[in-house]
PDB file of C-alpha atoms in Angstrom:
ATOM      1  CA  UNK A   1     322.749 117.298 265.534  1.00  0.00           C
ATOM      2  CA  UNK A   2     325.699 118.191 263.841  1.00  0.00           C
ATOM      3  CA  UNK A   3     324.288 121.146 262.972  1.00  0.00           C
ATOM      4  CA  UNK A   4     324.241 122.719 266.242  1.00  0.00           C
ATOM      5  CA  UNK A   5     327.514 121.783 266.647  1.00  0.00           C
ATOM      6  CA  UNK A   6     329.040 123.594 264.230  1.00  0.00           C
ATOM      7  CA  UNK A   7     326.945 126.492 264.370  1.00  0.00           C
ATOM      8  CA  UNK A   8     328.487 126.686 268.326  1.00  0.00           C
ATOM      9  CA  UNK A   9     332.048 125.970 266.896  1.00  0.00           C
ATOM     10  CA  UNK A  10     331.643 128.802 263.963  1.00  0.00           C
ATOM     11  CA  UNK A  11     330.478 130.889 266.895  1.00  0.00           C
ATOM     12  CA  UNK A  12     333.826 130.607 268.619  1.00  0.00           C
ATOM     13  CA  UNK A  13     335.734 131.064 265.770  1.00  0.00           C
ATOM     14  CA  UNK A  14     334.039 134.505 264.875  1.00  0.00           C
ATOM     15  CA  UNK A  15     333.817 135.966 268.507  1.00  0.00           C
ATOM     16  CA  UNK A  16     337.334 135.007 268.682  1.00  0.00           C
ATOM     17  CA  UNK A  17     338.151 136.770 264.778  1.00  0.00           C
ATOM     18  CA  UNK A  18     335.992 139.693 266.588  1.00  0.00           C
ATOM     19  CA  UNK A  19     339.158 140.010 269.767  1.00  0.00           C
ATOM     20  CA  UNK A  20     341.843 139.574 267.566  1.00  0.00           C
ATOM     21  CA  UNK A  21     339.972 142.773 265.089  1.00  0.00           C
ATOM     22  CA  UNK A  22     339.656 144.666 268.717  1.00  0.00           C
ATOM     23  CA  UNK A  23     343.431 144.035 269.106  1.00  0.00           C
ATOM     24  CA  UNK A  24     344.369 145.586 266.215  1.00  0.00           C
ATOM     25  CA  UNK A  25     342.703 148.428 267.088  1.00  0.00           C
ATOM     26  CA  UNK A  26     343.488 148.824 271.239  1.00  0.00           C
ATOM     27  CA  UNK A  27     347.249 147.515 271.131  1.00  0.00           C
ATOM     28  CA  UNK A  28     349.885 150.214 270.795  1.00  0.00           C
ATOM     29  CA  UNK A  29     352.577 149.076 268.300  1.00  0.00           C
ATOM     30  CA  UNK A  30     352.782 146.913 265.193  1.00  0.00           C
ATOM     31  CA  UNK A  31     354.671 144.307 267.529  1.00  0.00           C
ATOM     32  CA  UNK A  32     351.717 144.174 269.483  1.00  0.00           C
ATOM     33  CA  UNK A  33     348.976 144.326 267.169  1.00  0.00           C
ATOM     34  CA  UNK A  34     350.697 141.576 265.308  1.00  0.00           C
ATOM     35  CA  UNK A  35     350.253 139.633 268.311  1.00  0.00           C
ATOM     36  CA  UNK A  36     346.909 139.855 268.409  1.00  0.00           C
ATOM     37  CA  UNK A  37     346.169 139.468 264.438  1.00  0.00           C
ATOM     38  CA  UNK A  38     348.528 136.065 264.169  1.00  0.00           C
ATOM     39  CA  UNK A  39     346.524 134.262 267.316  1.00  0.00           C
ATOM     40  CA  UNK A  40     342.887 135.482 267.720  1.00  0.00           C
ATOM     41  CA  UNK A  41     342.632 135.533 263.854  1.00  0.00           C
ATOM     42  CA  UNK A  42     344.054 132.321 263.264  1.00  0.00           C
ATOM     43  CA  UNK A  43     342.795 130.419 265.399  1.00  0.00           C
ATOM     44  CA  UNK A  44     338.782 132.123 264.811  1.00  0.00           C
ATOM     45  CA  UNK A  45     339.273 130.963 261.408  1.00  0.00           C
ATOM     46  CA  UNK A  46     340.571 127.215 262.088  1.00  0.00           C
ATOM     47  CA  UNK A  47     337.210 127.428 264.394  1.00  0.00           C
ATOM     48  CA  UNK A  48     334.665 128.747 261.264  1.00  0.00           C
ATOM     49  CA  UNK A  49     336.768 126.058 259.008  1.00  0.00           C
ATOM     50  CA  UNK A  50     336.382 123.288 261.518  1.00  0.00           C
ATOM     51  CA  UNK A  51     332.519 124.575 261.841  1.00  0.00           C
ATOM     52  CA  UNK A  52     331.701 124.165 258.767  1.00  0.00           C
ATOM     53  CA  UNK A  53     333.887 120.369 258.952  1.00  0.00           C
ATOM     54  CA  UNK A  54     331.298 119.107 261.530  1.00  0.00           C
ATOM     55  CA  UNK A  55     327.807 120.147 260.505  1.00  0.00           C
ATOM     56  CA  UNK A  56     329.697 119.431 256.504  1.00  0.00           C
ATOM     57  CA  UNK A  57     331.261 115.565 257.444  1.00  0.00           C
ATOM     58  CA  UNK A  58     333.214 113.838 254.935  1.00  0.00           C
ATOM     59  CA  UNK A  59     331.842 115.253 251.627  1.00  0.00           C
ATOM     60  CA  UNK A  60     334.010 117.274 249.530  1.00  0.00           C
ATOM     61  CA  UNK A  61     333.231 120.651 250.867  1.00  0.00           C
ATOM     62  CA  UNK A  62     333.925 119.237 254.523  1.00  0.00           C
ATOM     63  CA  UNK A  63     337.316 117.591 253.522  1.00  0.00           C
ATOM     64  CA  UNK A  64     338.452 120.629 251.867  1.00  0.00           C
ATOM     65  CA  UNK A  65     337.524 122.730 254.672  1.00  0.00           C
ATOM     66  CA  UNK A  66     339.464 120.252 257.098  1.00  0.00           C
ATOM     67  CA  UNK A  67     342.511 120.675 254.451  1.00  0.00           C
ATOM     68  CA  UNK A  68     342.682 124.838 254.631  1.00  0.00           C
ATOM     69  CA  UNK A  69     343.163 124.669 258.477  1.00  0.00           C
ATOM     70  CA  UNK A  70     347.154 123.810 258.361  1.00  0.00           C
ATOM     71  CA  UNK A  71     347.727 125.872 255.551  1.00  0.00           C
ATOM     72  CA  UNK A  72     346.460 128.801 257.586  1.00  0.00           C
ATOM     73  CA  UNK A  73     348.518 127.198 260.615  1.00  0.00           C
ATOM     74  CA  UNK A  74     351.665 127.322 259.060  1.00  0.00           C
ATOM     75  CA  UNK A  75     351.160 130.389 256.851  1.00  0.00           C
ATOM     76  CA  UNK A  76     349.696 132.934 258.981  1.00  0.00           C
ATOM     77  CA  UNK A  77     353.121 132.718 261.613  1.00  0.00           C
ATOM     78  CA  UNK A  78     354.831 133.484 258.468  1.00  0.00           C
ATOM     79  CA  UNK A  79     353.571 135.992 257.592  1.00  0.00           C
ATOM     80  CA  UNK A  80     353.777 138.022 261.387  1.00  0.00           C
ATOM     81  CA  UNK A  81     357.636 136.759 261.095  1.00  0.00           C
ATOM     82  CA  UNK A  82     357.963 138.316 257.992  1.00  0.00           C
ATOM     83  CA  UNK A  83     355.680 141.999 259.136  1.00  0.00           C
ATOM     84  CA  UNK A  84     358.012 141.815 262.627  1.00  0.00           C
ATOM     85  CA  UNK A  85     361.482 141.630 260.950  1.00  0.00           C
ATOM     86  CA  UNK A  86     360.658 143.919 258.221  1.00  0.00           C
ATOM     87  CA  UNK A  87     359.040 146.737 260.624  1.00  0.00           C
ATOM     88  CA  UNK A  88     362.028 146.105 262.489  1.00  0.00           C
ATOM     89  CA  UNK A  89     364.659 146.310 259.762  1.00  0.00           C
ATOM     90  CA  UNK A  90     362.794 149.513 258.705  1.00  0.00           C
ATOM     91  CA  UNK A  91     362.627 151.219 262.082  1.00  0.00           C
ATOM     92  CA  UNK A  92     360.061 150.961 263.230  1.00  0.00           C
ATOM     93  CA  UNK A  93     360.028 151.782 266.793  1.00  0.00           C
ATOM     94  CA  UNK A  94     359.258 150.050 269.647  1.00  0.00           C
ATOM     95  CA  UNK A  95     355.883 151.279 271.757  1.00  0.00           C
ATOM     96  CA  UNK A  96     357.561 153.784 274.696  1.00  0.00           C
ATOM     97  CA  UNK A  97     356.753 151.883 277.389  1.00  0.00           C
ATOM     98  CA  UNK A  98     359.012 148.870 276.119  1.00  0.00           C
ATOM     99  CA  UNK A  99     361.033 146.901 278.687  1.00  0.00           C
ATOM    100  CA  UNK A 100     363.755 146.112 276.266  1.00  0.00           C
ATOM    101  CA  UNK A 101     365.272 145.547 272.798  1.00  0.00           C
ATOM    102  CA  UNK A 102     367.990 143.131 272.448  1.00  0.00           C
ATOM    103  CA  UNK A 103     367.366 143.060 268.506  1.00  0.00           C
ATOM    104  CA  UNK A 104     368.223 146.533 268.238  1.00  0.00           C
ATOM    105  CA  UNK A 105     371.289 146.367 270.556  1.00  0.00           C
ATOM    106  CA  UNK A 106     372.866 143.854 268.419  1.00  0.00           C
ATOM    107  CA  UNK A 107     371.980 145.387 265.526  1.00  0.00           C
ATOM    108  CA  UNK A 108     374.137 148.278 266.290  1.00  0.00           C
ATOM    109  CA  UNK A 109     376.883 145.438 266.810  1.00  0.00           C
ATOM    110  CA  UNK A 110     376.724 143.897 262.936  1.00  0.00           C
TER     111      UNK A 110
ATOM    112  CA  UNK B   1     364.601 110.045 246.393  1.00  0.00           C
ATOM    113  CA  UNK B   2     363.664 114.209 247.062  1.00  0.00           C
ATOM    114  CA  UNK B   3     360.819 114.683 244.475  1.00  0.00           C
ATOM    115  CA  UNK B   4     359.596 110.917 244.927  1.00  0.00           C
ATOM    116  CA  UNK B   5     358.556 112.349 248.477  1.00  0.00           C
ATOM    117  CA  UNK B   6     357.239 115.423 246.754  1.00  0.00           C
ATOM    118  CA  UNK B   7     355.112 113.593 244.064  1.00  0.00           C
ATOM    119  CA  UNK B   8     353.599 111.594 246.776  1.00  0.00           C
ATOM    120  CA  UNK B   9     353.016 114.493 248.906  1.00  0.00           C
ATOM    121  CA  UNK B  10     351.397 116.914 246.307  1.00  0.00           C
ATOM    122  CA  UNK B  11     349.724 113.510 244.725  1.00  0.00           C
ATOM    123  CA  UNK B  12     347.411 112.951 248.046  1.00  0.00           C
ATOM    124  CA  UNK B  13     347.253 116.932 248.439  1.00  0.00           C
ATOM    125  CA  UNK B  14     345.223 116.372 244.747  1.00  0.00           C
ATOM    126  CA  UNK B  15     343.101 113.392 245.905  1.00  0.00           C
ATOM    127  CA  UNK B  16     341.998 115.532 249.051  1.00  0.00           C
ATOM    128  CA  UNK B  17     341.046 118.907 246.877  1.00  0.00           C
ATOM    129  CA  UNK B  18     339.316 117.360 243.999  1.00  0.00           C
ATOM    130  CA  UNK B  19     337.901 114.370 246.568  1.00  0.00           C
ATOM    131  CA  UNK B  20     336.955 112.039 242.772  1.00  0.00           C
ATOM    132  CA  UNK B  21     338.026 109.079 241.937  1.00  0.00           C
ATOM    133  CA  UNK B  22     337.389 108.708 237.922  1.00  0.00           C
ATOM    134  CA  UNK B  23     340.379 108.108 235.683  1.00  0.00           C
ATOM    135  CA  UNK B  24     340.032 111.996 234.327  1.00  0.00           C
ATOM    136  CA  UNK B  25     340.480 113.348 237.775  1.00  0.00           C
ATOM    137  CA  UNK B  26     343.684 111.146 238.843  1.00  0.00           C
ATOM    138  CA  UNK B  27     345.571 111.166 235.245  1.00  0.00           C
ATOM    139  CA  UNK B  28     345.417 115.345 235.563  1.00  0.00           C
ATOM    140  CA  UNK B  29     346.567 114.756 239.391  1.00  0.00           C
ATOM    141  CA  UNK B  30     349.381 112.608 237.997  1.00  0.00           C
ATOM    142  CA  UNK B  31     350.433 115.150 235.234  1.00  0.00           C
ATOM    143  CA  UNK B  32     350.404 118.147 237.846  1.00  0.00           C
ATOM    144  CA  UNK B  33     352.507 116.314 240.837  1.00  0.00           C
ATOM    145  CA  UNK B  34     354.763 115.259 238.671  1.00  0.00           C
ATOM    146  CA  UNK B  35     355.391 118.256 237.076  1.00  0.00           C
ATOM    147  CA  UNK B  36     355.392 119.907 240.775  1.00  0.00           C
ATOM    148  CA  UNK B  37     358.228 117.425 242.053  1.00  0.00           C
ATOM    149  CA  UNK B  38     359.773 117.757 239.003  1.00  0.00           C
ATOM    150  CA  UNK B  39     359.643 122.028 239.580  1.00  0.00           C
ATOM    151  CA  UNK B  40     360.402 122.267 243.014  1.00  0.00           C
ATOM    152  CA  UNK B  41     361.893 118.932 244.284  1.00  0.00           C
ATOM    153  CA  UNK B  42     365.220 120.124 245.283  1.00  0.00           C
ATOM    154  CA  UNK B  43     363.563 122.622 247.662  1.00  0.00           C
ATOM    155  CA  UNK B  44     361.031 120.777 249.225  1.00  0.00           C
ATOM    156  CA  UNK B  45     363.075 118.536 251.325  1.00  0.00           C
ATOM    157  CA  UNK B  46     366.645 118.379 252.247  1.00  0.00           C
ATOM    158  CA  UNK B  47     366.775 115.012 253.912  1.00  0.00           C
ATOM    159  CA  UNK B  48     364.449 112.591 252.918  1.00  0.00           C
ATOM    160  CA  UNK B  49     364.868 109.667 254.261  1.00  0.00           C
ATOM    161  CA  UNK B  50     363.705 111.037 257.111  1.00  0.00           C
ATOM    162  CA  UNK B  51     359.872 111.070 255.587  1.00  0.00           C
ATOM    163  CA  UNK B  52     360.293 107.112 256.140  1.00  0.00           C
ATOM    164  CA  UNK B  53     360.597 106.863 259.682  1.00  0.00           C
ATOM    165  CA  UNK B  54     357.473 105.773 262.035  1.00  0.00           C
ATOM    166  CA  UNK B  55     359.122 107.138 265.003  1.00  0.00           C
ATOM    167  CA  UNK B  56     359.054 110.923 263.993  1.00  0.00           C
ATOM    168  CA  UNK B  57     355.153 110.577 263.380  1.00  0.00           C
ATOM    169  CA  UNK B  58     354.349 109.297 266.671  1.00  0.00           C
ATOM    170  CA  UNK B  59     356.151 112.256 268.143  1.00  0.00           C
ATOM    171  CA  UNK B  60     354.155 114.365 265.695  1.00  0.00           C
ATOM    172  CA  UNK B  61     350.781 112.864 267.006  1.00  0.00           C
ATOM    173  CA  UNK B  62     352.375 113.472 270.552  1.00  0.00           C
ATOM    174  CA  UNK B  63     353.401 117.359 269.681  1.00  0.00           C
ATOM    175  CA  UNK B  64     349.821 117.991 268.136  1.00  0.00           C
ATOM    176  CA  UNK B  65     347.392 118.171 271.341  1.00  0.00           C
ATOM    177  CA  UNK B  66     350.237 120.081 272.937  1.00  0.00           C
ATOM    178  CA  UNK B  67     350.914 122.429 270.311  1.00  0.00           C
ATOM    179  CA  UNK B  68     346.390 122.912 270.147  1.00  0.00           C
ATOM    180  CA  UNK B  69     346.591 123.229 274.181  1.00  0.00           C
ATOM    181  CA  UNK B  70     348.533 126.135 273.950  1.00  0.00           C
ATOM    182  CA  UNK B  71     347.499 127.396 270.977  1.00  0.00           C
ATOM    183  CA  UNK B  72     344.032 127.904 272.626  1.00  0.00           C
ATOM    184  CA  UNK B  73     345.589 129.778 275.925  1.00  0.00           C
ATOM    185  CA  UNK B  74     347.122 131.708 273.648  1.00  0.00           C
ATOM    186  CA  UNK B  75     343.512 133.160 272.416  1.00  0.00           C
ATOM    187  CA  UNK B  76     342.598 133.096 275.653  1.00  0.00           C
ATOM    188  CA  UNK B  77     345.716 135.337 276.982  1.00  0.00           C
ATOM    189  CA  UNK B  78     345.524 137.609 274.062  1.00  0.00           C
ATOM    190  CA  UNK B  79     342.111 137.910 274.718  1.00  0.00           C
ATOM    191  CA  UNK B  80     342.641 138.859 278.461  1.00  0.00           C
ATOM    192  CA  UNK B  81     345.186 141.385 277.570  1.00  0.00           C
ATOM    193  CA  UNK B  82     343.120 143.198 274.408  1.00  0.00           C
ATOM    194  CA  UNK B  83     339.444 143.406 276.130  1.00  0.00           C
ATOM    195  CA  UNK B  84     340.968 144.325 280.032  1.00  0.00           C
ATOM    196  CA  UNK B  85     340.550 148.257 280.840  1.00  0.00           C
ATOM    197  CA  UNK B  86     343.954 149.386 282.200  1.00  0.00           C
ATOM    198  CA  UNK B  87     345.997 146.958 278.890  1.00  0.00           C
ATOM    199  CA  UNK B  88     348.297 145.332 281.452  1.00  0.00           C
ATOM    200  CA  UNK B  89     351.187 144.544 278.730  1.00  0.00           C
ATOM    201  CA  UNK B  90     355.181 144.640 278.738  1.00  0.00           C
ATOM    202  CA  UNK B  91     355.848 144.639 275.862  1.00  0.00           C
ATOM    203  CA  UNK B  92     359.994 144.109 274.618  1.00  0.00           C
ATOM    204  CA  UNK B  93     362.214 142.304 272.475  1.00  0.00           C
ATOM    205  CA  UNK B  94     363.850 139.316 274.377  1.00  0.00           C
ATOM    206  CA  UNK B  95     367.006 137.137 272.862  1.00  0.00           C
ATOM    207  CA  UNK B  96     366.365 133.219 273.329  1.00  0.00           C
ATOM    208  CA  UNK B  97     369.068 130.225 272.205  1.00  0.00           C
ATOM    209  CA  UNK B  98     368.140 127.028 270.635  1.00  0.00           C
ATOM    210  CA  UNK B  99     369.766 123.795 269.958  1.00  0.00           C
ATOM    211  CA  UNK B 100     368.283 122.214 267.076  1.00  0.00           C
ATOM    212  CA  UNK B 101     369.949 122.417 264.011  1.00  0.00           C
ATOM    213  CA  UNK B 102     367.830 121.506 260.978  1.00  0.00           C
ATOM    214  CA  UNK B 103     366.288 124.254 258.901  1.00  0.00           C
ATOM    215  CA  UNK B 104     363.476 122.747 259.070  1.00  0.00           C
ATOM    216  CA  UNK B 105     363.105 122.281 262.996  1.00  0.00           C
ATOM    217  CA  UNK B 106     363.952 125.427 262.960  1.00  0.00           C
ATOM    218  CA  UNK B 107     361.253 126.860 261.708  1.00  0.00           C
ATOM    219  CA  UNK B 108     359.072 124.636 263.088  1.00  0.00           C
ATOM    220  CA  UNK B 109     359.923 126.511 266.520  1.00  0.00           C
ATOM    221  CA  UNK B 110     359.221 130.059 265.256  1.00  0.00           C
ATOM    222  CA  UNK B 111     355.850 129.137 263.874  1.00  0.00           C
ATOM    223  CA  UNK B 112     355.172 127.068 267.359  1.00  0.00           C
ATOM    224  CA  UNK B 113     356.706 130.066 269.493  1.00  0.00           C
ATOM    225  CA  UNK B 114     353.813 132.450 267.462  1.00  0.00           C
ATOM    226  CA  UNK B 115     351.361 131.104 268.205  1.00  0.00           C
ATOM    227  CA  UNK B 116     351.515 129.737 271.689  1.00  0.00           C
ATOM    228  CA  UNK B 117     350.815 132.853 275.043  1.00  0.00           C
ATOM    229  CA  UNK B 118     352.015 136.334 274.485  1.00  0.00           C
ATOM    230  CA  UNK B 119     355.382 135.337 271.952  1.00  0.00           C
ATOM    231  CA  UNK B 120     355.758 135.950 268.558  1.00  0.00           C
ATOM    232  CA  UNK B 121     359.378 135.695 266.427  1.00  0.00           C
ATOM    233  CA  UNK B 122     360.798 138.089 264.788  1.00  0.00           C
ATOM    234  CA  UNK B 123     364.266 137.282 263.671  1.00  0.00           C
ATOM    235  CA  UNK B 124     365.988 134.094 263.585  1.00  0.00           C
ATOM    236  CA  UNK B 125     370.196 134.264 263.303  1.00  0.00           C
ATOM    237  CA  UNK B 126     371.737 131.322 263.445  1.00  0.00           C
ATOM    238  CA  UNK B 127     370.722 129.489 266.443  1.00  0.00           C
ATOM    239  CA  UNK B 128     369.365 132.552 268.324  1.00  0.00           C
ATOM    240  CA  UNK B 129     366.157 133.503 268.314  1.00  0.00           C
ATOM    241  CA  UNK B 130     364.777 137.331 268.921  1.00  0.00           C
ATOM    242  CA  UNK B 131     361.207 137.271 270.220  1.00  0.00           C
ATOM    243  CA  UNK B 132     358.836 139.723 270.703  1.00  0.00           C
ATOM    244  CA  UNK B 133     357.227 138.906 274.183  1.00  0.00           C
ATOM    245  CA  UNK B 134     353.812 140.869 275.556  1.00  0.00           C
ATOM    246  CA  UNK B 135     354.033 140.366 278.605  1.00  0.00           C
ATOM    247  CA  UNK B 136     358.225 140.222 279.573  1.00  0.00           C
ATOM    248  CA  UNK B 137     359.411 138.266 282.797  1.00  0.00           C
ATOM    249  CA  UNK B 138     362.962 137.905 281.648  1.00  0.00           C
ATOM    250  CA  UNK B 139     365.439 140.171 280.372  1.00  0.00           C
ATOM    251  CA  UNK B 140     368.018 137.297 281.104  1.00  0.00           C
ATOM    252  CA  UNK B 141     368.596 135.629 277.487  1.00  0.00           C
ATOM    253  CA  UNK B 142     369.077 131.515 279.402  1.00  0.00           C
ATOM    254  CA  UNK B 143     365.880 132.457 281.337  1.00  0.00           C
ATOM    255  CA  UNK B 144     363.944 133.161 278.888  1.00  0.00           C
ATOM    256  CA  UNK B 145     365.197 130.395 276.967  1.00  0.00           C
ATOM    257  CA  UNK B 146     363.653 128.115 280.073  1.00  0.00           C
ATOM    258  CA  UNK B 147     360.393 129.785 279.752  1.00  0.00           C
ATOM    259  CA  UNK B 148     359.687 130.414 275.739  1.00  0.00           C
ATOM    260  CA  UNK B 149     361.786 127.646 273.690  1.00  0.00           C
ATOM    261  CA  UNK B 150     361.862 124.497 276.295  1.00  0.00           C
ATOM    262  CA  UNK B 151     358.720 123.628 276.106  1.00  0.00           C
ATOM    263  CA  UNK B 152     358.966 122.599 272.258  1.00  0.00           C
ATOM    264  CA  UNK B 153     362.174 122.067 271.663  1.00  0.00           C
ATOM    265  CA  UNK B 154     363.104 118.150 272.903  1.00  0.00           C
ATOM    266  CA  UNK B 155     359.481 117.385 271.236  1.00  0.00           C
ATOM    267  CA  UNK B 156     360.771 119.077 267.927  1.00  0.00           C
ATOM    268  CA  UNK B 157     364.326 117.912 267.810  1.00  0.00           C
ATOM    269  CA  UNK B 158     363.039 114.427 268.432  1.00  0.00           C
ATOM    270  CA  UNK B 159     360.702 114.937 265.290  1.00  0.00           C
ATOM    271  CA  UNK B 160     363.038 116.679 262.878  1.00  0.00           C
ATOM    272  CA  UNK B 161     366.357 116.362 264.162  1.00  0.00           C
TER     273      UNK B 161
END
């Protein structure tokens, strides 16, 4: 029974990972692509980890998978933040149909 | 004091990762945790007395399901925008203001904002956050603050400030 539930959660995780990758290809600029990459890929990967934990139970492999989840939650948004900030400071433009860019306006004042 | 907190965290993590309780593993773990605590004790926590207040952990337990629910909502939101044939996105960078004081709280707020529907934190300057929003609903600072930040700010202030 645990095997089946774990498999289902892993499949859901893989589906979200796939959607994240499609987003990485389809969306127009760096910042939108980062949105898809961080959100979908984080939950997808955590789903895979959690599925492994359900399948293995409380042995060494399962606990290691469980410990990985908070680390992914801490590092993925930090990496996305660093990439977005670096791209903006380097001068990567937003998509031409973007609504507003308050960060650019404030950078000129400084 | 700071080093003791880091020592406890490092040693617990070691126990979880090895999941073995014989004296060889424990002594090596003690040694490594002591080394880590000695080298990096100064940069891990700023106010160690906060780590021993039970109230903060209870608020954290209250915050976790809210955060996870927002996270799952974010995934379906992004999946909808990505898979929709016309891609209904109106991206832009807006500016919001936070009342949180400590660095740790700001980091957690920025992480929570990144994991919630359609928003990605780009930069922090003092009390202003620059947020990339995939579907801009308001360019006004006060309005955007209400829509993005206020969900978490109240709880995070109780946990970290």
